[in-house]
Amino acid sequence: GAGVSQSPSNKVTEKGKDVELRCDPISGHTALYWYRQSLGQGLEFLIYFQGNSAPDKSGLPSDRFSAERTGGSVSTLTIQRTQQEDSAVYLCASSSGVWGPGQPQHFGDGTRLSIL
Amino acid sequence: TQLLEQSPQFLSIQEGENLTVYCNSSSVFSSLQWYRQEPGEGPVLLVTVVTGGEVKKLKRLTFQFGDARKDSSLHITAAQPGDTGLYLCAGEAGGGADGLTFGKGTHLIIQP
């Protein structure tokens, strides 16, 4: 597609349930990023993929969070046993993957996750 | 952990006035990017500055990267109601693997 696509756009679920968020990056973009945007916290970097590989998972908030990318394209962010503090907008971005400073990141419109 | 302090957090001014948003850090960044975000949408890139001391202009918006690559500013001349939005600065530490470090944003309201 023309831009980064995220689904669902909104997700409401009960505490303790698992959720899966999907990101479809711009075609040909090898780099993919997940961020979380919470009220008062700004955007927080979660994880980066170059191709299917995530070299550093230390940005994920807890071991309830996991992410994968297959085929160098679609990525999923999974949150297990959701807690109320997981409520936020989860944003995905992609870039060309060319090494060097200043590569622009193109963001999707995010998934607004609400945990009841 | 790298931090970006963005100020002011909120700004409401009249149409035609000038304003400056600041982004400061004690860390050096390889690039500094400015984004604008509308409600319900993802951030959209406005500009990227890479070289210390660099100045870029985008119509009425002027972006500056500090000489030491630790700070940046966004200056808007003769603000218009269409400039209303959330402005975010984001610093890049390396070549991309660390993701971007974002400031908390400036909520700008331009009143007609």
PDB file of C-alpha atoms in Angstrom:
ATOM      1  CA  GLY A   1       0.000   0.000   0.000  1.00  0.00           C
ATOM      2  CA  ALA A   2       0.884   3.638  -0.108  1.00  0.00           C
ATOM      3  CA  GLY A   3       1.482   3.992   3.618  1.00  0.00           C
ATOM      4  CA  VAL A   4       1.942   2.053   6.834  1.00  0.00           C
ATOM      5  CA  SER A   5      -1.235   0.196   7.727  1.00  0.00           C
ATOM      6  CA  GLN A   6      -2.132  -0.872  11.247  1.00  0.00           C
ATOM      7  CA  SER A   7      -4.993  -3.008  12.465  1.00  0.00           C
ATOM      8  CA  PRO A   8      -7.195  -2.932  14.338  1.00  0.00           C
ATOM      9  CA  SER A   9      -7.529   0.833  14.664  1.00  0.00           C
ATOM     10  CA  ASN A  10      -9.226   0.389  18.030  1.00  0.00           C
ATOM     11  CA  LYS A  11      -9.229  -2.523  20.455  1.00  0.00           C
ATOM     12  CA  VAL A  12     -11.104  -2.791  23.733  1.00  0.00           C
ATOM     13  CA  THR A  13     -10.484  -5.866  25.817  1.00  0.00           C
ATOM     14  CA  GLU A  14     -10.744  -7.127  29.353  1.00  0.00           C
ATOM     15  CA  LYS A  15      -7.819  -7.264  31.727  1.00  0.00           C
ATOM     16  CA  GLY A  16      -6.034 -10.604  31.468  1.00  0.00           C
ATOM     17  CA  LYS A  17      -6.845 -11.237  27.815  1.00  0.00           C
ATOM     18  CA  ASP A  18      -4.193 -11.520  25.099  1.00  0.00           C
ATOM     19  CA  VAL A  19      -4.146  -9.057  22.182  1.00  0.00           C
ATOM     20  CA  GLU A  20      -2.383  -9.076  18.838  1.00  0.00           C
ATOM     21  CA  LEU A  21      -1.638  -5.875  16.941  1.00  0.00           C
ATOM     22  CA  ARG A  22      -0.679  -5.920  13.284  1.00  0.00           C
ATOM     23  CA  CYS A  23       1.527  -3.641  11.195  1.00  0.00           C
ATOM     24  CA  ASP A  24       1.883  -3.718   7.414  1.00  0.00           C
ATOM     25  CA  PRO A  25       4.839  -1.493   6.434  1.00  0.00           C
ATOM     26  CA  ILE A  26       5.449   0.398   3.232  1.00  0.00           C
ATOM     27  CA  SER A  27       6.378  -2.033   0.476  1.00  0.00           C
ATOM     28  CA  GLY A  28      10.146  -2.421   0.207  1.00  0.00           C
ATOM     29  CA  HIS A  29      10.909  -0.950   3.627  1.00  0.00           C
ATOM     30  CA  THR A  30      13.228  -3.286   5.480  1.00  0.00           C
ATOM     31  CA  ALA A  31      13.247  -1.429   8.813  1.00  0.00           C
ATOM     32  CA  LEU A  32      10.208  -1.542  11.076  1.00  0.00           C
ATOM     33  CA  TYR A  33       9.681   0.067  14.477  1.00  0.00           C
ATOM     34  CA  TRP A  34       7.071  -0.238  17.231  1.00  0.00           C
ATOM     35  CA  TYR A  35       6.362   2.651  19.622  1.00  0.00           C
ATOM     36  CA  ARG A  36       3.867   3.205  22.416  1.00  0.00           C
ATOM     37  CA  GLN A  37       2.216   6.588  23.046  1.00  0.00           C
ATOM     38  CA  SER A  38       0.671   7.141  26.441  1.00  0.00           C
ATOM     39  CA  LEU A  39      -0.889  10.267  27.928  1.00  0.00           C
ATOM     40  CA  GLY A  40       1.806  12.243  29.663  1.00  0.00           C
ATOM     41  CA  GLN A  41       4.582   9.897  28.552  1.00  0.00           C
ATOM     42  CA  GLY A  42       5.060  10.782  24.917  1.00  0.00           C
ATOM     43  CA  LEU A  43       6.230   8.221  22.388  1.00  0.00           C
ATOM     44  CA  GLU A  44       8.274   5.352  23.803  1.00  0.00           C
ATOM     45  CA  PHE A  45      10.399   3.143  21.519  1.00  0.00           C
ATOM     46  CA  LEU A  46       9.654  -0.559  21.952  1.00  0.00           C
ATOM     47  CA  ILE A  47      11.470  -2.605  19.316  1.00  0.00           C
ATOM     48  CA  TYR A  48      13.162  -2.427  15.917  1.00  0.00           C
ATOM     49  CA  PHE A  49      13.301  -4.987  13.112  1.00  0.00           C
ATOM     50  CA  GLN A  50      15.783  -5.041  10.281  1.00  0.00           C
ATOM     51  CA  GLY A  51      14.292  -7.627   7.975  1.00  0.00           C
ATOM     52  CA  ASN A  52      12.936 -10.364  10.226  1.00  0.00           C
ATOM     53  CA  SER A  53      15.535  -9.825  12.931  1.00  0.00           C
ATOM     54  CA  ALA A  54      15.144  -7.798  16.131  1.00  0.00           C
ATOM     55  CA  PRO A  55      18.667  -7.291  17.523  1.00  0.00           C
ATOM     56  CA  ASP A  56      17.559  -5.757  20.821  1.00  0.00           C
ATOM     57  CA  LYS A  57      14.354  -6.535  22.679  1.00  0.00           C
ATOM     58  CA  SER A  58      15.233  -4.641  25.857  1.00  0.00           C
ATOM     59  CA  GLY A  59      12.791  -1.833  25.039  1.00  0.00           C
ATOM     60  CA  LEU A  60       9.776  -4.088  25.464  1.00  0.00           C
ATOM     61  CA  PRO A  61       8.100  -3.090  28.777  1.00  0.00           C
ATOM     62  CA  SER A  62       7.805  -6.615  30.193  1.00  0.00           C
ATOM     63  CA  ASP A  63       7.999 -10.283  29.251  1.00  0.00           C
ATOM     64  CA  ARG A  64       4.279 -10.137  28.471  1.00  0.00           C
ATOM     65  CA  PHE A  65       5.190  -8.271  25.313  1.00  0.00           C
ATOM     66  CA  SER A  66       6.552 -10.007  22.234  1.00  0.00           C
ATOM     67  CA  ALA A  67       6.945  -9.084  18.598  1.00  0.00           C
ATOM     68  CA  GLU A  68       7.721 -10.891  15.423  1.00  0.00           C
ATOM     69  CA  ARG A  69       8.101 -10.147  11.754  1.00  0.00           C
ATOM     70  CA  THR A  70       7.783 -12.647   8.971  1.00  0.00           C
ATOM     71  CA  GLY A  71       8.728 -12.468   5.312  1.00  0.00           C
ATOM     72  CA  GLY A  72      10.407  -9.128   5.898  1.00  0.00           C
ATOM     73  CA  SER A  73       7.001  -7.507   5.802  1.00  0.00           C
ATOM     74  CA  VAL A  74       4.102  -7.780   8.252  1.00  0.00           C
ATOM     75  CA  SER A  75       4.846  -7.512  11.959  1.00  0.00           C
ATOM     76  CA  THR A  76       2.721  -8.424  14.960  1.00  0.00           C
ATOM     77  CA  LEU A  77       3.022  -7.115  18.503  1.00  0.00           C
ATOM     78  CA  THR A  78       1.464  -9.455  21.041  1.00  0.00           C
ATOM     79  CA  ILE A  79       0.578  -8.546  24.620  1.00  0.00           C
ATOM     80  CA  GLN A  80      -0.264 -11.435  26.892  1.00  0.00           C
ATOM     81  CA  ARG A  81      -2.348 -11.179  30.077  1.00  0.00           C
ATOM     82  CA  THR A  82      -3.096  -7.508  29.458  1.00  0.00           C
ATOM     83  CA  GLN A  83      -3.043  -5.042  32.332  1.00  0.00           C
ATOM     84  CA  GLN A  84      -4.715  -1.650  32.602  1.00  0.00           C
ATOM     85  CA  GLU A  85      -1.335   0.089  32.320  1.00  0.00           C
ATOM     86  CA  ASP A  86      -1.021  -1.398  28.814  1.00  0.00           C
ATOM     87  CA  SER A  87      -3.726   1.020  27.630  1.00  0.00           C
ATOM     88  CA  ALA A  88      -2.106   3.291  25.045  1.00  0.00           C
ATOM     89  CA  VAL A  89      -1.797   3.969  21.339  1.00  0.00           C
ATOM     90  CA  TYR A  90       0.623   1.542  19.715  1.00  0.00           C
ATOM     91  CA  LEU A  91       2.311   3.045  16.663  1.00  0.00           C
ATOM     92  CA  CYS A  92       4.266   1.298  13.959  1.00  0.00           C
ATOM     93  CA  ALA A  93       6.728   2.986  11.624  1.00  0.00           C
ATOM     94  CA  SER A  94       8.832   1.826   8.719  1.00  0.00           C
ATOM     95  CA  SER A  95      11.847   3.192   6.893  1.00  0.00           C
ATOM     96  CA  SER A  96      13.958   2.194   3.939  1.00  0.00           C
ATOM     97  CA  GLY A  97      16.572   0.528   6.128  1.00  0.00           C
ATOM     98  CA  VAL A  98      19.438   2.388   4.481  1.00  0.00           C
ATOM     99  CA  TRP A  99      22.158   2.797   7.099  1.00  0.00           C
ATOM    100  CA  GLY A 100      23.017   6.322   8.133  1.00  0.00           C
ATOM    101  CA  PRO A 101      21.520   9.183  10.125  1.00  0.00           C
ATOM    102  CA  GLY A 102      18.373  10.978   9.199  1.00  0.00           C
ATOM    103  CA  GLN A 103      16.416   8.218   7.512  1.00  0.00           C
ATOM    104  CA  PRO A 104      12.759   9.274   7.753  1.00  0.00           C
ATOM    105  CA  GLN A 105      10.321   7.038   9.568  1.00  0.00           C
ATOM    106  CA  HIS A 106       6.803   6.759   8.184  1.00  0.00           C
ATOM    107  CA  PHE A 107       4.154   6.134  10.810  1.00  0.00           C
ATOM    108  CA  GLY A 108       0.841   4.366  10.691  1.00  0.00           C
ATOM    109  CA  ASP A 109      -2.195   5.808  12.460  1.00  0.00           C
ATOM    110  CA  GLY A 110      -1.794   3.414  15.370  1.00  0.00           C
ATOM    111  CA  THR A 111      -3.941   1.005  17.332  1.00  0.00           C
ATOM    112  CA  ARG A 112      -5.732   2.544  20.307  1.00  0.00           C
ATOM    113  CA  LEU A 113      -5.775  -0.180  22.976  1.00  0.00           C
ATOM    114  CA  SER A 114      -8.085   0.117  25.961  1.00  0.00           C
ATOM    115  CA  ILE A 115      -7.956  -2.404  28.784  1.00  0.00           C
ATOM    116  CA  LEU A 116     -11.065  -2.531  30.949  1.00  0.00           C
TER     117      LEU A 116
ATOM    118  CA  THR B   1      19.058   6.510  28.655  1.00  0.00           C
ATOM    119  CA  GLN B   2      18.843   9.509  26.367  1.00  0.00           C
ATOM    120  CA  LEU B   3      16.225  12.136  27.164  1.00  0.00           C
ATOM    121  CA  LEU B   4      14.828  15.013  25.132  1.00  0.00           C
ATOM    122  CA  GLU B   5      13.269  17.876  27.054  1.00  0.00           C
ATOM    123  CA  GLN B   6      10.749  19.714  24.914  1.00  0.00           C
ATOM    124  CA  SER B   7       9.273  23.078  25.871  1.00  0.00           C
ATOM    125  CA  PRO B   8       6.800  24.571  26.168  1.00  0.00           C
ATOM    126  CA  GLN B   9       4.400  21.683  26.681  1.00  0.00           C
ATOM    127  CA  PHE B  10       1.378  23.843  25.829  1.00  0.00           C
ATOM    128  CA  LEU B  11       1.184  27.095  23.875  1.00  0.00           C
ATOM    129  CA  SER B  12      -1.849  29.101  22.848  1.00  0.00           C
ATOM    130  CA  ILE B  13      -1.267  32.269  20.849  1.00  0.00           C
ATOM    131  CA  GLN B  14      -3.092  34.587  18.475  1.00  0.00           C
ATOM    132  CA  GLU B  15      -2.915  34.331  14.715  1.00  0.00           C
ATOM    133  CA  GLY B  16      -0.004  36.333  13.331  1.00  0.00           C
ATOM    134  CA  GLU B  17       2.269  35.954  16.339  1.00  0.00           C
ATOM    135  CA  ASN B  18       5.658  34.255  16.283  1.00  0.00           C
ATOM    136  CA  LEU B  19       6.683  31.331  18.464  1.00  0.00           C
ATOM    137  CA  THR B  20       9.614  29.062  19.216  1.00  0.00           C
ATOM    138  CA  VAL B  21       9.611  25.486  20.474  1.00  0.00           C
ATOM    139  CA  TYR B  22      12.751  24.111  22.083  1.00  0.00           C
ATOM    140  CA  CYS B  23      14.176  20.644  22.330  1.00  0.00           C
ATOM    141  CA  ASN B  24      17.153  20.072  24.632  1.00  0.00           C
ATOM    142  CA  SER B  25      19.281  17.149  25.721  1.00  0.00           C
ATOM    143  CA  SER B  26      22.578  16.388  27.409  1.00  0.00           C
ATOM    144  CA  SER B  27      23.185  13.711  24.776  1.00  0.00           C
ATOM    145  CA  VAL B  28      24.534  14.034  21.268  1.00  0.00           C
ATOM    146  CA  PHE B  29      22.275  12.896  18.445  1.00  0.00           C
ATOM    147  CA  SER B  30      23.212  11.880  14.911  1.00  0.00           C
ATOM    148  CA  SER B  31      20.059  13.559  13.656  1.00  0.00           C
ATOM    149  CA  LEU B  32      17.098  15.468  15.020  1.00  0.00           C
ATOM    150  CA  GLN B  33      13.701  15.080  13.431  1.00  0.00           C
ATOM    151  CA  TRP B  34      10.557  17.177  13.861  1.00  0.00           C
ATOM    152  CA  TYR B  35       7.120  15.648  13.448  1.00  0.00           C
ATOM    153  CA  ARG B  36       3.592  16.980  13.559  1.00  0.00           C
ATOM    154  CA  GLN B  37       0.727  14.814  14.795  1.00  0.00           C
ATOM    155  CA  GLU B  38      -3.008  15.356  14.358  1.00  0.00           C
ATOM    156  CA  PRO B  39      -5.577  13.659  16.644  1.00  0.00           C
ATOM    157  CA  GLY B  40      -6.170  10.036  15.688  1.00  0.00           C
ATOM    158  CA  GLU B  41      -3.258   9.972  13.258  1.00  0.00           C
ATOM    159  CA  GLY B  42       0.385   9.007  13.334  1.00  0.00           C
ATOM    160  CA  PRO B  43       3.204  11.574  13.387  1.00  0.00           C
ATOM    161  CA  VAL B  44       4.173  13.053  10.032  1.00  0.00           C
ATOM    162  CA  LEU B  45       7.766  14.080   9.403  1.00  0.00           C
ATOM    163  CA  LEU B  46       8.336  17.805   8.857  1.00  0.00           C
ATOM    164  CA  VAL B  47      12.111  17.976   8.638  1.00  0.00           C
ATOM    165  CA  THR B  48      15.366  16.233   9.519  1.00  0.00           C
ATOM    166  CA  VAL B  49      18.541  18.038  10.548  1.00  0.00           C
ATOM    167  CA  VAL B  50      21.817  16.169  10.578  1.00  0.00           C
ATOM    168  CA  THR B  51      24.701  18.643  10.705  1.00  0.00           C
ATOM    169  CA  GLY B  52      25.539  20.713  13.779  1.00  0.00           C
ATOM    170  CA  GLY B  53      24.511  24.334  13.205  1.00  0.00           C
ATOM    171  CA  GLU B  54      22.229  23.377  10.322  1.00  0.00           C
ATOM    172  CA  VAL B  55      19.225  25.594   9.593  1.00  0.00           C
ATOM    173  CA  LYS B  56      16.325  24.460   7.429  1.00  0.00           C
ATOM    174  CA  LYS B  57      13.309  26.478   6.353  1.00  0.00           C
ATOM    175  CA  LEU B  58       9.920  25.121   5.386  1.00  0.00           C
ATOM    176  CA  LYS B  59       7.738  28.089   4.402  1.00  0.00           C
ATOM    177  CA  ARG B  60       7.067  29.901   7.714  1.00  0.00           C
ATOM    178  CA  LEU B  61       8.819  27.222   9.787  1.00  0.00           C
ATOM    179  CA  THR B  62      12.536  27.455  10.592  1.00  0.00           C
ATOM    180  CA  PHE B  63      14.369  24.528  12.169  1.00  0.00           C
ATOM    181  CA  GLN B  64      17.812  24.748  13.747  1.00  0.00           C
ATOM    182  CA  PHE B  65      20.183  22.072  15.023  1.00  0.00           C
ATOM    183  CA  GLY B  66      22.587  23.153  17.745  1.00  0.00           C
ATOM    184  CA  ASP B  67      26.315  23.258  17.013  1.00  0.00           C
ATOM    185  CA  ALA B  68      26.943  20.400  19.449  1.00  0.00           C
ATOM    186  CA  ARG B  69      24.000  18.376  18.080  1.00  0.00           C
ATOM    187  CA  LYS B  70      22.358  18.269  21.520  1.00  0.00           C
ATOM    188  CA  ASP B  71      19.505  20.694  20.968  1.00  0.00           C
ATOM    189  CA  SER B  72      17.135  21.986  18.326  1.00  0.00           C
ATOM    190  CA  SER B  73      14.473  24.630  17.875  1.00  0.00           C
ATOM    191  CA  LEU B  74      11.421  25.177  15.733  1.00  0.00           C
ATOM    192  CA  HIS B  75      10.422  28.760  15.007  1.00  0.00           C
ATOM    193  CA  ILE B  76       7.104  29.625  13.395  1.00  0.00           C
ATOM    194  CA  THR B  77       6.633  33.087  11.915  1.00  0.00           C
ATOM    195  CA  ALA B  78       3.183  34.652  11.626  1.00  0.00           C
ATOM    196  CA  ALA B  79       1.375  31.596  12.975  1.00  0.00           C
ATOM    197  CA  GLN B  80      -1.859  30.542  11.261  1.00  0.00           C
ATOM    198  CA  PRO B  81      -4.796  28.520  12.667  1.00  0.00           C
ATOM    199  CA  GLY B  82      -3.721  25.708  10.328  1.00  0.00           C
ATOM    200  CA  ASP B  83      -0.516  25.398  12.350  1.00  0.00           C
ATOM    201  CA  THR B  84      -2.518  24.078  15.306  1.00  0.00           C
ATOM    202  CA  GLY B  85      -1.371  20.603  16.318  1.00  0.00           C
ATOM    203  CA  LEU B  86       1.060  18.522  18.350  1.00  0.00           C
ATOM    204  CA  TYR B  87       4.703  19.084  17.453  1.00  0.00           C
ATOM    205  CA  LEU B  88       7.234  16.415  18.386  1.00  0.00           C
ATOM    206  CA  CYS B  89      10.996  16.451  18.298  1.00  0.00           C
ATOM    207  CA  ALA B  90      12.832  13.143  18.017  1.00  0.00           C
ATOM    208  CA  GLY B  91      16.505  12.364  18.312  1.00  0.00           C
ATOM    209  CA  GLU B  92      18.351   9.571  16.597  1.00  0.00           C
ATOM    210  CA  ALA B  93      21.358   8.174  18.444  1.00  0.00           C
ATOM    211  CA  GLY B  94      22.886   5.976  15.792  1.00  0.00           C
ATOM    212  CA  GLY B  95      22.023   4.566  12.414  1.00  0.00           C
ATOM    213  CA  GLY B  96      18.489   3.409  13.216  1.00  0.00           C
ATOM    214  CA  ALA B  97      18.696   0.345  15.462  1.00  0.00           C
ATOM    215  CA  ASP B  98      17.929   2.302  18.618  1.00  0.00           C
ATOM    216  CA  GLY B  99      14.740   3.832  17.329  1.00  0.00           C
ATOM    217  CA  LEU B 100      13.944   7.470  17.963  1.00  0.00           C
ATOM    218  CA  THR B 101      13.907   9.201  21.339  1.00  0.00           C
ATOM    219  CA  PHE B 102      10.924  11.537  21.419  1.00  0.00           C
ATOM    220  CA  GLY B 103      10.250  14.641  23.436  1.00  0.00           C
ATOM    221  CA  LYS B 104       6.845  14.793  25.118  1.00  0.00           C
ATOM    222  CA  GLY B 105       5.562  17.222  22.528  1.00  0.00           C
ATOM    223  CA  THR B 106       4.219  20.753  22.302  1.00  0.00           C
ATOM    224  CA  HIS B 107       0.477  21.214  21.993  1.00  0.00           C
ATOM    225  CA  LEU B 108       0.107  24.351  19.874  1.00  0.00           C
ATOM    226  CA  ILE B 109      -3.160  26.243  19.458  1.00  0.00           C
ATOM    227  CA  ILE B 110      -3.366  29.209  17.121  1.00  0.00           C
ATOM    228  CA  GLN B 111      -6.474  31.258  17.776  1.00  0.00           C
ATOM    229  CA  PRO B 112      -7.996  33.225  14.869  1.00  0.00           C
TER     230      PRO B 112
END
